[in-house]
Amino acid sequence: MKYQLVNVEQHELLAKGICERVGSAEAFHKHGLDKNEEVIDAKMADHDDAMALVLESLTSGPAKAIDSLDEIDAVGHRIVQGGKYFDRSVLIDDDVIQKIDELAELAPLHNKAALMGINACLKHMPDVPMVAVFDTSFFQTLPPKAYMYPLPYELYEKYAIRKYGAHGTSHRYISERAAVVLDEPLDELKLITCHLGNGCSMSAIDHGVAVDTSMGLTPLDGLMMGTRCGAVDPAIVPFIMDHEGLSTSEVNDLMNKKSGLLGISGISNDLRSVRDASEKGDERAMLAYDMYSNSVKKYIGQYIAVMGGVDAIVLTAGVGENCEKMRRMIFTGLQPLGIILDEEKNRQRGFEREISADSSQVKIIIIPTNEEYMIARDTYEIVHEQMRVDGAVFDEEPALA
Ligand code: AMP
């Protein structure tokens, strides 16, 4: 469970932290900003316990950020699955809670944990407004031809089986920032956004509107990832189940946790380890590296076709932001599509930056993602709007940059 305490108006990060391995004997809690970060071994049976620890660390101890919980004006929660119900962030009420619960079938681990976080906040801060920010809502603009699967239509009607996408908050953030970096209005741009980390997804964003994305009903679809296989021939699933005698949960586990970079290399899901092994001549590590870059390349081609062109390709997350070698492999050979990487700019480190050659028709941009900022901003805007509706009086209009 990750969290940040943010002063949105001042653009100030006051505290951040993470509770890891919640529910296991090795649970620990990291809290504080870089200079005063502390790591605490702490028992956390569930997310309710974790939230109680977080609230305690915010208000007491060496890295406390505030004197009392009264100083917290609102809480924003990241929710993985918003299904067809939510095409934007919303103020949380009983109906929203009930829908998040109903949708847990599509994201069992994530939505249930998020509900525990919401309930824990309700318990400790009953009067503080809360906002739900959905990972799927950015993709509710996809047209039916992109979100439907060519399965019997009744399955869509009966179970709402369709593409929902994921990482939407990240794609929304990097597309907005890309427009700023390019100094062009977002609604005049065709963008391909690539979130390449341990989880990987890509989106086609046409004039500010998401028209396709690589993750599907679940975050297993699409690109090859750290431990997830991404799209494979669906006939492979019953084949492995028959031949290996696997149950549905075992085959699910195999595709989610034992595949991708880890499955092919047999070394790690971490691209750095795979890269090191490939540079020492390990053939399976080389193959994993090749497959990962090829998977991204193929989606670039698809999305250029879907949008009838592209103005910029935007990269983010651990691999997209940091791995110069992977970026080189992805863009090698795309010159006929007007996409040319500048080798020197690709080597340089930095924050938001362009790494395409001056002669490239298509810009290539790196934007470090900031999902927490988007959650804080949506929360600020929605709660502020609600206060306006409720007739709250402000001394002066708060400014949100
Ligand atoms: P994320 O899920 O965004 O945290 O990204 C994790 C992935 O980014 C892992 O596969 C890491 O190996 C990879 N990564 C992080 N830093 C680097 C780096 N400097 N060079 C190559 N890969 C990196």
Coordinates of N, CA, C and O in Angstrom, one line a residue, residues 124-250:
H124 N -11.1 6.0 10.8 CA -10.3 6.9 11.5 C -10.6 8.4 11.2 O -10.2 9.3 12.0
M125 N -11.2 8.6 10.0 CA -11.5 10.0 9.6 C -12.9 10.1 9.0 O -13.0 10.4 7.8
P126 N -13.9 9.9 9.8 CA -15.2 9.7 9.3 C -15.8 10.9 8.5 O -16.6 10.7 7.7
D127 N -15.3 12.1 8.9 CA -15.9 13.3 8.2 C -15.0 13.8 7.1 O -15.4 14.9 6.5
V128 N -14.0 13.1 6.7 CA -13.1 13.6 5.7 C -13.6 13.1 4.3 O -13.8 11.9 4.2
P129 N -13.8 14.0 3.3 CA -14.3 13.5 2.0 C -13.3 12.6 1.3 O -12.1 12.9 1.5
M130 N -13.8 11.6 0.6 CA -12.8 10.7 -0.1 C -13.2 10.7 -1.6 O -14.4 10.7 -1.9
V131 N -12.2 10.5 -2.4 CA -12.4 10.4 -3.9 C -11.8 9.1 -4.4 O -10.8 8.7 -4.0
A132 N -12.6 8.5 -5.4 CA -12.0 7.3 -6.0 C -11.5 7.7 -7.4 O -12.2 8.3 -8.2
V133 N -10.3 7.3 -7.7 CA -9.6 7.6 -9.0 C -9.4 6.2 -9.6 O -8.6 5.4 -9.1
F134 N -10.1 6.0 -10.7 CA -10.1 4.6 -11.3 C -9.0 4.5 -12.4 O -8.9 5.4 -13.3
D135 N -8.3 3.4 -12.4 CA -7.3 3.1 -13.4 C -7.9 2.8 -14.8 O -7.2 2.9 -15.8
T136 N -9.2 2.5 -14.8 CA -9.9 2.1 -16.0 C -10.6 3.3 -16.6 O -11.0 3.2 -17.8
S137 N -10.9 4.4 -15.9 CA -11.8 5.4 -16.4 C -11.3 6.1 -17.6 O -12.1 6.4 -18.5
F138 N -10.0 6.3 -17.7 CA -9.5 7.0 -18.9 C -9.8 6.2 -20.2 O -9.8 6.8 -21.2
F139 N -10.0 4.9 -20.1 CA -10.3 4.1 -21.3 C -11.7 3.9 -21.6 O -12.1 3.1 -22.5
Q140 N -12.6 4.6 -20.8 CA -14.0 4.4 -21.1 C -14.4 5.1 -22.4 O -15.5 5.0 -22.9
T141 N -13.5 5.9 -23.0 CA -13.7 6.5 -24.3 C -13.5 5.6 -25.5 O -13.7 5.9 -26.6
L142 N -12.9 4.4 -25.2 CA -12.6 3.5 -26.3 C -13.9 3.2 -27.1 O -15.0 2.9 -26.5
P143 N -13.9 3.1 -28.4 CA -15.1 2.7 -29.2 C -15.3 1.2 -29.1 O -14.4 0.5 -28.8
P144 N -16.6 0.8 -29.3 CA -16.9 -0.6 -29.2 C -16.0 -1.5 -30.0 O -15.6 -2.6 -29.6
K145 N -15.6 -1.0 -31.2 CA -14.7 -1.9 -32.1 C -13.4 -2.2 -31.4 O -12.7 -3.1 -31.7
A146 N -13.0 -1.3 -30.4 CA -11.7 -1.5 -29.7 C -11.9 -2.3 -28.4 O -11.0 -3.1 -28.0
Y147 N -13.1 -2.1 -27.8 CA -13.2 -2.8 -26.5 C -13.9 -4.1 -26.5 O -13.8 -4.8 -25.5
M148 N -14.6 -4.4 -27.6 CA -15.2 -5.7 -27.7 C -14.3 -6.8 -28.1 O -13.4 -6.6 -28.9
Y149 N -14.5 -8.0 -27.5 CA -13.7 -9.2 -28.0 C -14.6 -10.0 -28.9 O -15.9 -10.1 -28.7
P150 N -14.0 -10.6 -30.0 CA -14.9 -11.4 -30.9 C -15.3 -12.8 -30.3 O -15.0 -13.8 -30.9
L151 N -16.0 -12.7 -29.2 CA -16.5 -13.9 -28.5 C -18.1 -13.8 -28.7 O -18.6 -12.8 -29.1
P152 N -18.8 -14.9 -28.3 CA -20.3 -14.7 -28.4 C -20.8 -13.5 -27.6 O -20.3 -13.3 -26.5
Y153 N -21.6 -12.7 -28.3 CA -22.0 -11.4 -27.7 C -22.7 -11.6 -26.3 O -22.6 -10.7 -25.5
E154 N -23.3 -12.8 -26.1 CA -24.0 -13.0 -24.9 C -23.0 -12.9 -23.7 O -23.4 -12.6 -22.6
L155 N -21.8 -13.3 -23.9 CA -20.8 -13.2 -22.8 C -20.6 -11.8 -22.3 O -20.3 -11.5 -21.1
Y156 N -20.6 -10.9 -23.3 CA -20.5 -9.5 -22.9 C -21.7 -9.0 -22.1 O -21.6 -8.4 -21.1
E157 N -22.9 -9.5 -22.6 CA -24.2 -9.1 -21.9 C -24.2 -9.7 -20.5 O -24.7 -9.1 -19.5
K158 N -23.8 -11.0 -20.4 CA -23.9 -11.7 -19.1 C -22.9 -11.3 -18.1 O -23.2 -11.1 -16.9
Y159 N -21.6 -11.2 -18.6 CA -20.5 -11.0 -17.6 C -19.8 -9.7 -17.8 O -18.8 -9.4 -17.1
A160 N -20.2 -8.8 -18.7 CA -19.5 -7.6 -19.1 C -18.1 -7.8 -19.5 O -17.2 -7.1 -19.1
I161 N -17.8 -9.0 -20.2 CA -16.5 -9.2 -20.7 C -16.2 -8.3 -21.8 O -16.8 -8.3 -22.9
R162 N -15.2 -7.5 -21.6 CA -14.7 -6.5 -22.6 C -13.4 -6.0 -22.2 O -12.9 -6.3 -21.1
K163 N -12.8 -5.1 -23.0 CA -11.5 -4.5 -22.6 C -11.8 -3.3 -21.7 O -12.6 -2.5 -22.0
Y164 N -11.1 -3.3 -20.6 CA -11.2 -2.1 -19.7 C -9.9 -1.3 -19.6 O -9.9 -0.1 -19.3
G165 N -8.8 -2.0 -19.9 CA -7.5 -1.3 -19.8 C -7.1 -1.2 -18.4 O -7.8 -1.5 -17.5
A166 N -5.8 -0.6 -18.2 CA -5.3 -0.4 -16.9 C -4.2 0.6 -17.0 O -3.8 1.0 -18.1
H167 N -3.6 1.1 -15.9 CA -2.6 2.1 -15.9 C -3.1 3.5 -16.4 O -2.4 4.3 -16.9
G168 N -4.5 3.6 -16.4 CA -5.1 4.8 -17.0 C -4.6 6.1 -16.5 O -4.4 7.1 -17.2
T169 N -4.4 6.1 -15.1 CA -4.0 7.4 -14.5 C -2.6 7.8 -15.0 O -2.3 9.0 -15.3
S170 N -1.7 6.8 -15.2 CA -0.4 7.1 -15.8 C -0.5 7.6 -17.2 O 0.1 8.6 -17.6
H171 N -1.3 6.9 -18.0 CA -1.4 7.3 -19.5 C -2.0 8.7 -19.6 O -1.6 9.5 -20.4
R172 N -3.0 9.0 -18.7 CA -3.6 10.3 -18.7 C -2.5 11.4 -18.3 O -2.4 12.4 -19.0
Y173 N -1.8 11.1 -17.3 CA -0.8 12.1 -16.8 C 0.3 12.3 -17.9 O 0.6 13.5 -18.3
I174 N 0.8 11.2 -18.5 CA 2.0 11.5 -19.4 C 1.5 12.1 -20.8 O 2.2 12.8 -21.4
S175 N 0.2 11.8 -21.1 CA -0.3 12.5 -22.3 C -0.5 14.0 -22.1 O -0.1 14.8 -23.0
E176 N -1.0 14.3 -20.9 CA -1.1 15.8 -20.6 C 0.2 16.5 -20.6 O 0.4 17.5 -21.1
R177 N 1.2 15.8 -19.9 CA 2.6 16.4 -19.8 C 3.2 16.5 -21.2 O 4.0 17.4 -21.5
A178 N 3.0 15.5 -22.0 CA 3.6 15.5 -23.4 C 3.2 16.7 -24.1 O 4.0 17.3 -24.8
A179 N 1.9 17.0 -24.0 CA 1.4 18.2 -24.7 C 2.1 19.5 -24.2 O 2.4 20.3 -25.0
V180 N 2.3 19.5 -22.9 CA 3.0 20.7 -22.4 C 4.5 20.7 -22.9 O 4.9 21.8 -23.4
V181 N 5.1 19.6 -22.9 CA 6.5 19.5 -23.4 C 6.6 19.9 -24.9 O 7.5 20.6 -25.3
L182 N 5.6 19.4 -25.6 CA 5.6 19.7 -27.1 C 5.1 21.1 -27.4 O 5.2 21.6 -28.5
D183 N 4.5 21.7 -26.4 CA 3.9 23.1 -26.5 C 2.8 23.1 -27.6 O 2.8 23.9 -28.5
E184 N 2.0 22.0 -27.6 CA 0.9 21.9 -28.5 C -0.4 21.5 -27.7 O -0.3 20.8 -26.7
P185 N -1.6 21.9 -28.2 CA -2.8 21.5 -27.4 C -2.9 20.0 -27.6 O -2.7 19.4 -28.6
L186 N -3.3 19.4 -26.4 CA -3.5 17.9 -26.4 C -4.5 17.5 -27.4 O -4.4 16.4 -28.1
D187 N -5.5 18.3 -27.6 CA -6.6 17.9 -28.5 C -6.2 18.1 -30.0 O -7.1 18.0 -30.9
E188 N -5.0 18.4 -30.3 CA -4.5 18.4 -31.7 C -3.4 17.4 -31.9 O -2.8 17.4 -33.0
L189 N -3.2 16.5 -31.0 CA -2.1 15.6 -31.1 C -2.5 14.1 -31.2 O -3.5 13.7 -30.6
K190 N -1.7 13.3 -32.0 CA -1.9 11.9 -32.0 C -0.7 11.3 -31.2 O 0.4 11.5 -31.6
L191 N -1.0 10.7 -30.1 CA 0.1 10.2 -29.2 C 0.0 8.7 -29.0 O -1.1 8.1 -28.9
I192 N 1.2 8.1 -28.9 CA 1.2 6.7 -28.5 C 1.9 6.7 -27.1 O 3.1 7.2 -27.0
T193 N 1.3 6.3 -26.0 CA 1.9 6.4 -24.7 C 2.3 5.0 -24.3 O 1.5 4.0 -24.5
C194 N 3.5 4.9 -23.7 CA 4.0 3.6 -23.4 C 4.4 3.5 -21.9 O 5.4 4.3 -21.5
H195 N 3.7 2.8 -21.1 CA 4.1 2.6 -19.7 C 4.8 1.3 -19.6 O 4.3 0.2 -19.7
L196 N 6.2 1.4 -19.5 CA 7.0 0.2 -19.6 C 7.7 0.0 -18.3 O 8.8 0.6 -18.0
G197 N 7.2 -0.8 -17.4 CA 7.8 -1.1 -16.1 C 7.8 -2.6 -15.9 O 8.0 -3.4 -16.8
N198 N 7.5 -3.0 -14.7 CA 7.3 -4.4 -14.4 C 6.0 -4.8 -15.1 O 5.9 -5.8 -15.8
G199 N 5.0 -4.0 -14.9 CA 3.7 -4.1 -15.7 C 3.9 -3.2 -16.9 O 4.5 -2.1 -16.8
C200 N 3.4 -3.6 -18.1 CA 3.6 -2.8 -19.3 C 2.2 -2.6 -20.0 O 1.5 -3.6 -20.1
S201 N 2.0 -1.4 -20.5 CA 0.8 -1.2 -21.3 C 1.1 0.0 -22.3 O 1.9 0.9 -22.0
M202 N 0.4 0.0 -23.4 CA 0.5 1.1 -24.3 C -0.9 1.5 -24.8 O -1.9 0.8 -24.7
S203 N -1.0 2.8 -25.1 CA -2.3 3.4 -25.5 C -2.2 4.3 -26.7 O -1.1 4.9 -26.9
A204 N -3.2 4.3 -27.5 CA -3.4 5.2 -28.6 C -4.3 6.3 -28.2 O -5.4 6.1 -27.8
I205 N -3.7 7.6 -28.2 CA -4.5 8.7 -27.7 C -4.7 9.7 -28.8 O -3.7 10.4 -29.2
D206 N -5.9 9.8 -29.4 CA -6.1 10.5 -30.6 C -6.8 11.8 -30.2 O -8.0 11.8 -29.8
H207 N -6.2 13.0 -30.4 CA -6.7 14.3 -30.0 C -7.2 14.3 -28.6 O -8.3 14.7 -28.3
G208 N -6.4 13.7 -27.7 CA -6.7 13.8 -26.2 C -7.7 12.7 -25.8 O -8.0 12.6 -24.6
V209 N -8.1 11.8 -26.7 CA -9.1 10.8 -26.4 C -8.5 9.4 -26.6 O -7.9 9.1 -27.6
A210 N -8.6 8.6 -25.5 CA -8.0 7.2 -25.6 C -8.9 6.4 -26.6 O -10.1 6.3 -26.4
V211 N -8.2 5.9 -27.6 CA -9.0 5.1 -28.6 C -8.6 3.6 -28.6 O -9.4 2.8 -29.2
D212 N -7.5 3.3 -28.0 CA -7.2 1.9 -27.9 C -6.1 1.7 -26.8 O -5.4 2.7 -26.5
T213 N -6.0 0.6 -26.2 CA -5.0 0.3 -25.2 C -4.7 -1.2 -25.1 O -5.6 -2.0 -25.6
S214 N -3.6 -1.6 -24.6 CA -3.1 -2.9 -24.8 C -3.6 -3.9 -23.7 O -3.8 -5.1 -23.9
M215 N -3.9 -3.4 -22.5 CA -4.4 -4.3 -21.4 C -5.9 -4.5 -21.7 O -6.6 -3.7 -22.3
G216 N -6.4 -5.6 -21.2 CA -7.8 -6.0 -21.6 C -8.8 -6.0 -20.5 O -9.0 -5.1 -19.7
L217 N -9.5 -7.1 -20.4 CA -10.4 -7.4 -19.3 C -9.6 -7.3 -18.0 O -10.1 -6.8 -17.0
T218 N -8.4 -7.8 -18.0 CA -7.5 -7.8 -16.9 C -6.2 -7.2 -17.3 O -5.9 -7.1 -18.5
P219 N -5.3 -6.9 -16.4 CA -4.0 -6.4 -16.7 C -3.0 -7.5 -17.2 O -1.8 -7.3 -17.3
L220 N -3.5 -8.6 -17.7 CA -2.6 -9.7 -18.2 C -2.4 -9.5 -19.7 O -1.4 -10.0 -20.2
D221 N -3.3 -8.8 -20.3 CA -3.3 -8.8 -21.8 C -2.2 -7.8 -22.3 O -1.7 -7.0 -21.6
G222 N -1.9 -8.0 -23.6 CA -1.1 -7.0 -24.3 C 0.4 -7.3 -24.4 O 0.7 -8.4 -24.9
L223 N 1.2 -6.4 -23.9 CA 2.6 -6.6 -24.0 C 3.2 -7.6 -23.1 O 2.6 -7.9 -22.0
M224 N 4.4 -8.1 -23.5 CA 5.1 -9.0 -22.6 C 5.6 -8.1 -21.4 O 6.0 -7.0 -21.6
M225 N 5.6 -8.7 -20.2 CA 5.9 -7.9 -19.0 C 7.0 -8.6 -18.2 O 7.6 -9.6 -18.6
G226 N 7.2 -8.1 -16.9 CA 8.2 -8.7 -16.1 C 7.9 -10.2 -15.8 O 8.7 -11.1 -16.0
T227 N 6.6 -10.5 -15.3 CA 6.3 -11.9 -15.0 C 5.0 -12.3 -15.8 O 4.6 -13.4 -15.7
R228 N 4.4 -11.3 -16.5 CA 3.1 -11.6 -17.2 C 3.4 -11.9 -18.7 O 4.2 -11.2 -19.2
C229 N 2.6 -12.8 -19.2 CA 2.9 -13.2 -20.6 C 2.4 -12.2 -21.6 O 2.9 -12.1 -22.8
G230 N 1.3 -11.4 -21.3 CA 0.7 -10.6 -22.3 C -0.1 -11.4 -23.2 O -0.5 -12.6 -22.8
A231 N -0.4 -10.9 -24.4 CA -1.3 -11.7 -25.3 C -0.5 -12.9 -25.9 O 0.6 -12.9 -26.3
V232 N -1.2 -14.1 -25.8 CA -0.7 -15.3 -26.4 C -1.9 -15.9 -27.1 O -3.1 -15.6 -26.9
D233 N -1.6 -16.9 -28.0 CA -2.7 -17.6 -28.6 C -3.6 -18.2 -27.5 O -3.1 -19.0 -26.7
P234 N -4.9 -17.9 -27.5 CA -5.7 -18.4 -26.4 C -5.8 -19.9 -26.4 O -6.1 -20.5 -25.3
A235 N -5.6 -20.5 -27.5 CA -5.7 -22.0 -27.5 C -4.6 -22.7 -26.7 O -4.6 -23.8 -26.3
I236 N -3.5 -21.9 -26.4 CA -2.4 -22.4 -25.5 C -2.9 -22.7 -24.1 O -2.5 -23.6 -23.5
V237 N -3.9 -21.9 -23.7 CA -4.4 -22.1 -22.3 C -5.0 -23.5 -22.0 O -4.5 -24.2 -21.2
P238 N -6.0 -23.9 -22.8 CA -6.5 -25.3 -22.6 C -5.4 -26.3 -22.9 O -5.4 -27.4 -22.2
F239 N -4.5 -26.0 -23.8 CA -3.5 -27.0 -24.2 C -2.6 -27.3 -22.9 O -2.4 -28.4 -22.5
I240 N -2.1 -26.2 -22.3 CA -1.3 -26.4 -21.1 C -2.0 -27.0 -20.0 O -1.5 -27.9 -19.3
M241 N -3.3 -26.6 -19.8 CA -4.1 -27.2 -18.7 C -4.2 -28.7 -18.9 O -4.0 -29.5 -18.0
D242 N -4.5 -29.1 -20.2 CA -4.6 -30.6 -20.4 C -3.3 -31.3 -20.2 O -3.2 -32.3 -19.6
H243 N -2.2 -30.7 -20.8 CA -0.9 -31.5 -20.8 C -0.2 -31.4 -19.5 O 0.6 -32.3 -19.2
E244 N -0.4 -30.3 -18.8 CA 0.3 -30.2 -17.5 C -0.6 -30.5 -16.3 O -0.2 -30.4 -15.1
G245 N -1.8 -30.8 -16.6 CA -2.8 -31.1 -15.5 C -3.0 -29.9 -14.6 O -3.0 -30.1 -13.4
L246 N -3.1 -28.7 -15.1 CA -3.2 -27.5 -14.3 C -4.7 -27.1 -14.1 O -5.5 -27.2 -15.0
S247 N -5.0 -26.6 -12.9 CA -6.3 -26.0 -12.6 C -6.4 -24.6 -13.2 O -5.3 -24.0 -13.6
T248 N -7.6 -24.0 -13.2 CA -7.7 -22.6 -13.7 C -6.8 -21.7 -12.9 O -6.1 -20.8 -13.4
S249 N -6.8 -21.8 -11.6 CA -6.0 -20.9 -10.8 C -4.5 -21.1 -11.0 O -3.7 -20.2 -11.0
E250 N -4.1 -22.4 -11.3 CA -2.7 -22.7 -11.5 C -2.2 -22.1 -12.9 O -1.1 -21.5 -13.0

